[in-house]
Coordinates of C-alpha atoms in Angstrom, one line a residue:
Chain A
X1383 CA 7.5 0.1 -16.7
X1384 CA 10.4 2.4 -17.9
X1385 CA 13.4 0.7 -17.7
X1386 CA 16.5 3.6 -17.2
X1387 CA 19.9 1.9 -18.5
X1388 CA 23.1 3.4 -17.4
X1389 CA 26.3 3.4 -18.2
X1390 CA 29.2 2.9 -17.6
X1391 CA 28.4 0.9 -14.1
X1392 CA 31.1 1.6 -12.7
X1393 CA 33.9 4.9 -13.4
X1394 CA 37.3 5.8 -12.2
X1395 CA 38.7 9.1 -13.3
X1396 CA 41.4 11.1 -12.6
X1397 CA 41.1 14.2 -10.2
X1398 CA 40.5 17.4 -12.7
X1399 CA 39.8 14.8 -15.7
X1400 CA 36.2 14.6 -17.3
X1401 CA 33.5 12.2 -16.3
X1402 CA 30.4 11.4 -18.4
X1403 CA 27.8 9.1 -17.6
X1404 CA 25.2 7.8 -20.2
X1405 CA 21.3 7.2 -19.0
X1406 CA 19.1 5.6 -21.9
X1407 CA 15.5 5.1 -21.5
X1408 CA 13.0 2.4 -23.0
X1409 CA 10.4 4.7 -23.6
X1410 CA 10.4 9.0 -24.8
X1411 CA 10.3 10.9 -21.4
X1412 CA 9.4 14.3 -23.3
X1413 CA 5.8 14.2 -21.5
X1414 CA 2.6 15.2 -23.5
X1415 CA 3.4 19.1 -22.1
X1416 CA 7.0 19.0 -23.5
X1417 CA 8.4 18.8 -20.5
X1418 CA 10.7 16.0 -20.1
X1419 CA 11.0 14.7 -16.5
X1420 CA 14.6 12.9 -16.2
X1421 CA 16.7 14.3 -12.9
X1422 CA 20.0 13.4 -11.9
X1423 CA 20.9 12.4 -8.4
X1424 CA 24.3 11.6 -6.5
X1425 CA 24.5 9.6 -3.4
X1426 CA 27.8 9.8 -1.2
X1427 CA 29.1 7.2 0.8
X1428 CA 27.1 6.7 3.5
X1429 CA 24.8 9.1 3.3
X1430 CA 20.9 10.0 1.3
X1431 CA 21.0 11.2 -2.3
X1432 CA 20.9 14.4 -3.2
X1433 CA 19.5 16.4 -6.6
X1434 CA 21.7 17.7 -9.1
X1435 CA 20.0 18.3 -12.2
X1436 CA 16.2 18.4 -12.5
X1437 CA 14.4 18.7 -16.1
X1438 CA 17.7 17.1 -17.9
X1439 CA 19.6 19.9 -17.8
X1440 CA 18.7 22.3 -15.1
X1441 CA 21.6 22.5 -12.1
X1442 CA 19.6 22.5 -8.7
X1443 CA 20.4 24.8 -6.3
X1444 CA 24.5 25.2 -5.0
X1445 CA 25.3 22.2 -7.3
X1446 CA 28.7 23.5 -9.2
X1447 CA 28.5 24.4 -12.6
X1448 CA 30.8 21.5 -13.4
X1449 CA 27.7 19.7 -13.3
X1450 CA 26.3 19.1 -16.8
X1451 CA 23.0 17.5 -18.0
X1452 CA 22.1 17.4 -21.3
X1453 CA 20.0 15.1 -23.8
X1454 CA 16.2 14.5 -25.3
X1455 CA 13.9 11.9 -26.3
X1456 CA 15.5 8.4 -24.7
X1457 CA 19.1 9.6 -24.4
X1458 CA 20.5 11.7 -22.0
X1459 CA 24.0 12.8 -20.1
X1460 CA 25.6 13.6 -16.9
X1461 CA 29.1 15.3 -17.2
X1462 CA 31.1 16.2 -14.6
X1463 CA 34.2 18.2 -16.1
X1464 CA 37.4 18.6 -13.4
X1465 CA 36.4 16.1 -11.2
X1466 CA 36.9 16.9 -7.4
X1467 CA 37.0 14.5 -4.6
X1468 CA 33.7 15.4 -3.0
X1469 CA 31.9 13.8 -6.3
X1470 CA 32.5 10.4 -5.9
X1471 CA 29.7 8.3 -4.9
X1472 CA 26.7 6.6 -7.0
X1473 CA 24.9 8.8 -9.6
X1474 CA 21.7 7.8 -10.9
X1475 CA 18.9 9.4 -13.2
X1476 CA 15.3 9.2 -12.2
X1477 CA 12.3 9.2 -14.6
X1478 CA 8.7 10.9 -13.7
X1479 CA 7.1 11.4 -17.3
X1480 CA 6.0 7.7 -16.9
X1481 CA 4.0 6.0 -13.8
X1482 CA 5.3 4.6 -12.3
X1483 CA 8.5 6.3 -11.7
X1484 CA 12.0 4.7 -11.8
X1485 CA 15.4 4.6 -11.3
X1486 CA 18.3 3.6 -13.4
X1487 CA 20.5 1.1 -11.9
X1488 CA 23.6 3.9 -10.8
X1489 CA 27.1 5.0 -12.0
X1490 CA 29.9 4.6 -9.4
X1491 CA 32.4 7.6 -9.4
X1492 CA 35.6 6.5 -8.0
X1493 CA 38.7 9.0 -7.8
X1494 CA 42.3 7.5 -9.3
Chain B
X1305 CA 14.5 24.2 7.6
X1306 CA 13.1 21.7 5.6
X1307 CA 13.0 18.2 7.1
X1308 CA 12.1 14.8 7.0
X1309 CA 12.6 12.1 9.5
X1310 CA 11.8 8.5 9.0
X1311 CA 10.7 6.3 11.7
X1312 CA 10.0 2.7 11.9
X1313 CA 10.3 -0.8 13.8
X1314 CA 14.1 -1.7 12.9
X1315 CA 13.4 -5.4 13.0
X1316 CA 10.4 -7.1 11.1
X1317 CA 9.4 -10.8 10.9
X1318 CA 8.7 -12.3 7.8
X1319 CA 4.8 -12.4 6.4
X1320 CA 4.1 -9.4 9.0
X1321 CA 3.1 -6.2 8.2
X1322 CA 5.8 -3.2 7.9
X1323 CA 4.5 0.6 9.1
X1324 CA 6.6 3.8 8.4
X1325 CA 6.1 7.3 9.3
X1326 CA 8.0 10.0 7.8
X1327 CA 7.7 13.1 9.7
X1328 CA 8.2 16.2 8.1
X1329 CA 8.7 20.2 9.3
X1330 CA 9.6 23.5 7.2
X1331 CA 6.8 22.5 5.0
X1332 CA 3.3 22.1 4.4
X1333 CA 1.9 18.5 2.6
X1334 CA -1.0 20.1 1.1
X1335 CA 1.8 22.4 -0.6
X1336 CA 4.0 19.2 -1.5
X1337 CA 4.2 15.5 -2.3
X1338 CA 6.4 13.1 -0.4
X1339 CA 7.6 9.4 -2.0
X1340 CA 9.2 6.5 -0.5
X1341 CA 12.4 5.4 -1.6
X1342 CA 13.9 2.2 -0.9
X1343 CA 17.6 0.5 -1.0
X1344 CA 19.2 -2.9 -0.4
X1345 CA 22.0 -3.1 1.2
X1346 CA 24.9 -2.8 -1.4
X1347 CA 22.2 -1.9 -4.5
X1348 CA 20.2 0.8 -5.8
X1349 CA 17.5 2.8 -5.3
X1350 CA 14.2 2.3 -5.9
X1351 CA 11.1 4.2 -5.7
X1352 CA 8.2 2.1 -3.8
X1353 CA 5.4 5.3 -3.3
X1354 CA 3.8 8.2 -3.7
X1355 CA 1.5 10.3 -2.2
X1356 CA 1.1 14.1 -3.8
X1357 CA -0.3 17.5 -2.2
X1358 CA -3.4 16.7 -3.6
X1359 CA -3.8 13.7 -1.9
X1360 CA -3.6 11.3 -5.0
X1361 CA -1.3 8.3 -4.9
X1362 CA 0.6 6.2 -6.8
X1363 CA 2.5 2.8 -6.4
X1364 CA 5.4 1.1 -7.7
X1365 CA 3.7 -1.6 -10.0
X1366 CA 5.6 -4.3 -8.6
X1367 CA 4.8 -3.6 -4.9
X1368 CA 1.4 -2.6 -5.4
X1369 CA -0.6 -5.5 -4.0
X1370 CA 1.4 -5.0 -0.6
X1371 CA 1.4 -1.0 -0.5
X1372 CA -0.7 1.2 1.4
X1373 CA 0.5 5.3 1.3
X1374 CA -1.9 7.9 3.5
X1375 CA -1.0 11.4 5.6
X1376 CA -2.0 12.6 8.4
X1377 CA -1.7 16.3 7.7
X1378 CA -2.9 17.7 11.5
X1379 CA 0.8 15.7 12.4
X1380 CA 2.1 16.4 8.9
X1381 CA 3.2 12.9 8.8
X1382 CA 3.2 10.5 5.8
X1383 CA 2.7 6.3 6.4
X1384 CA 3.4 3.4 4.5
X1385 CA 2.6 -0.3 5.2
X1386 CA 3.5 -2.8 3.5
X1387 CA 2.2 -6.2 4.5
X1388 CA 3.4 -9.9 3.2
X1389 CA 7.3 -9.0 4.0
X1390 CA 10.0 -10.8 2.3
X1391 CA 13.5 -11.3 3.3
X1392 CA 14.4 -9.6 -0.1
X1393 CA 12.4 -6.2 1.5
X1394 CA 14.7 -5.4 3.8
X1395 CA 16.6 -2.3 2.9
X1396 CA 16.7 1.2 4.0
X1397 CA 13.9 3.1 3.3
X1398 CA 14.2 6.7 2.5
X1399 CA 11.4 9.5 2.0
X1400 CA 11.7 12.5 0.2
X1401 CA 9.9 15.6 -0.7
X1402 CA 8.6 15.9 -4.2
X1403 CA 8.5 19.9 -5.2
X1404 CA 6.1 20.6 -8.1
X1405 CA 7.8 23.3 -9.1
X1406 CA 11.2 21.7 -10.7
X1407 CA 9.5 18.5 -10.6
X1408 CA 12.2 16.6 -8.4
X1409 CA 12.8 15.2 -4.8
X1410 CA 14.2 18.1 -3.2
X1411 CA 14.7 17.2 0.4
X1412 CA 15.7 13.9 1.5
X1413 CA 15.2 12.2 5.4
X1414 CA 18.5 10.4 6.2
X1415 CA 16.7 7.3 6.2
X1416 CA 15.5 4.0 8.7
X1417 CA 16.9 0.5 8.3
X1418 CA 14.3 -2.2 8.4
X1419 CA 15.3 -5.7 8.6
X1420 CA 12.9 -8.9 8.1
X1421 CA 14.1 -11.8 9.8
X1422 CA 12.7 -14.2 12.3

């Protein structure tokens, strides 16, 4: 199975600073099509996650442009410049090139 | 709208056999795939099932001995079972809508907790 590692675990930041979160694959999700199938999701306290980013850098719909995905291959990126207070909560990328599909282990966002 | 609801026994005893539904409205799931999604209290998520608009399925590779994913499209529901239950399967279980076009879960249910204790 793909195993997605991310990091930091764990991230305070500053209201207005930058965040970035790291998610590093064990396998290539670029798919046989060239399509690579690595999404972003945030869940908030308490509640079910939601999409960001879809197809590593694509911002889903109403998600803020502050939102930023990025990467190829095994690597990827979240970045979240001027951090608000609405973001914090567990991020976590999501593979589907590979069956069967997995999560990385989640990035908590606290606000300073 | 777009929904989802999950539905489920709450409280499970241990080596019995767990069933789910997930209702959905809005949508159509001969036009979309749904997946199960389950968390631990206090851990992360983790994806348990899949069954897309074609009908196909797919498993979590851990899991798969115990899973069983079907839909009833005349109710438009989707059910899991999952037999055998652990203490270490109790978590809330989440489904979600998978859209083939930007290849993500779109639409989330808020989610049942399930509990396996005697």
């Amino acid at each position: 199975d793909v195993v997605l590692t991310q990091t930091p675990v764990s991230l305070s930041v500053t209201l207005g600073d930058q965040a970035s979160i790291s998610c590093r694959s064990s396998q290539s999700l670029e798919y046989s099509d060239g399509y690579t199938y690595l999404e972003w999701y945030l869940q908030k306290p308490g509640q079910s996650p939601q999409l960001l980013i879809y197809g590593v850098s694509n911002r889903f719909s109403g998600v803020p442009d502050r939102f930023i995905g990025s990467g190829s291959g095994t690597d990827f990126t979240l970045k979240i410049s001027r951090v608000e207070p609405e973001d914090l909560g567990v991020y976590y990328c999501f593979q589907a090139t590979h069956d069967p599909l997995t999560f990385g282990s989640g990035t908590k966002l606290e606000i300073k | 709208q777009v929904q989802l609801k999950e539905s489920g026994p709450g409280l499970v005893q241990p080596s019995r056999t767990l069933s789910l539904t997930c209702t959905v409205s809005g949508f159509s799931l001969t036009s979309y795939g749904v997946s199960w999604v389950r968390q631990p209290p206090g851990k992360g998520l983790e994806w348990i099932a899949a069954i897309w608009s074609g009908g196909s399925t797919d498993y979590n590779s851990a899991l798969k001995s115990r899973l069983s994913i079907s839909r009833d499209t005349s109710k438009s529901q989707v059910l899991l079972k999952m037999n055998s239950l652990q203490t270490e399967d109790t978590a809330m279980y989440f489904c979600a809508r998978w859209d083939s076009y930007i290849y993500s879960f779109d639409y989330w249910g808020q989610g049942v907790m399930v509990t396996v204790s005697s």
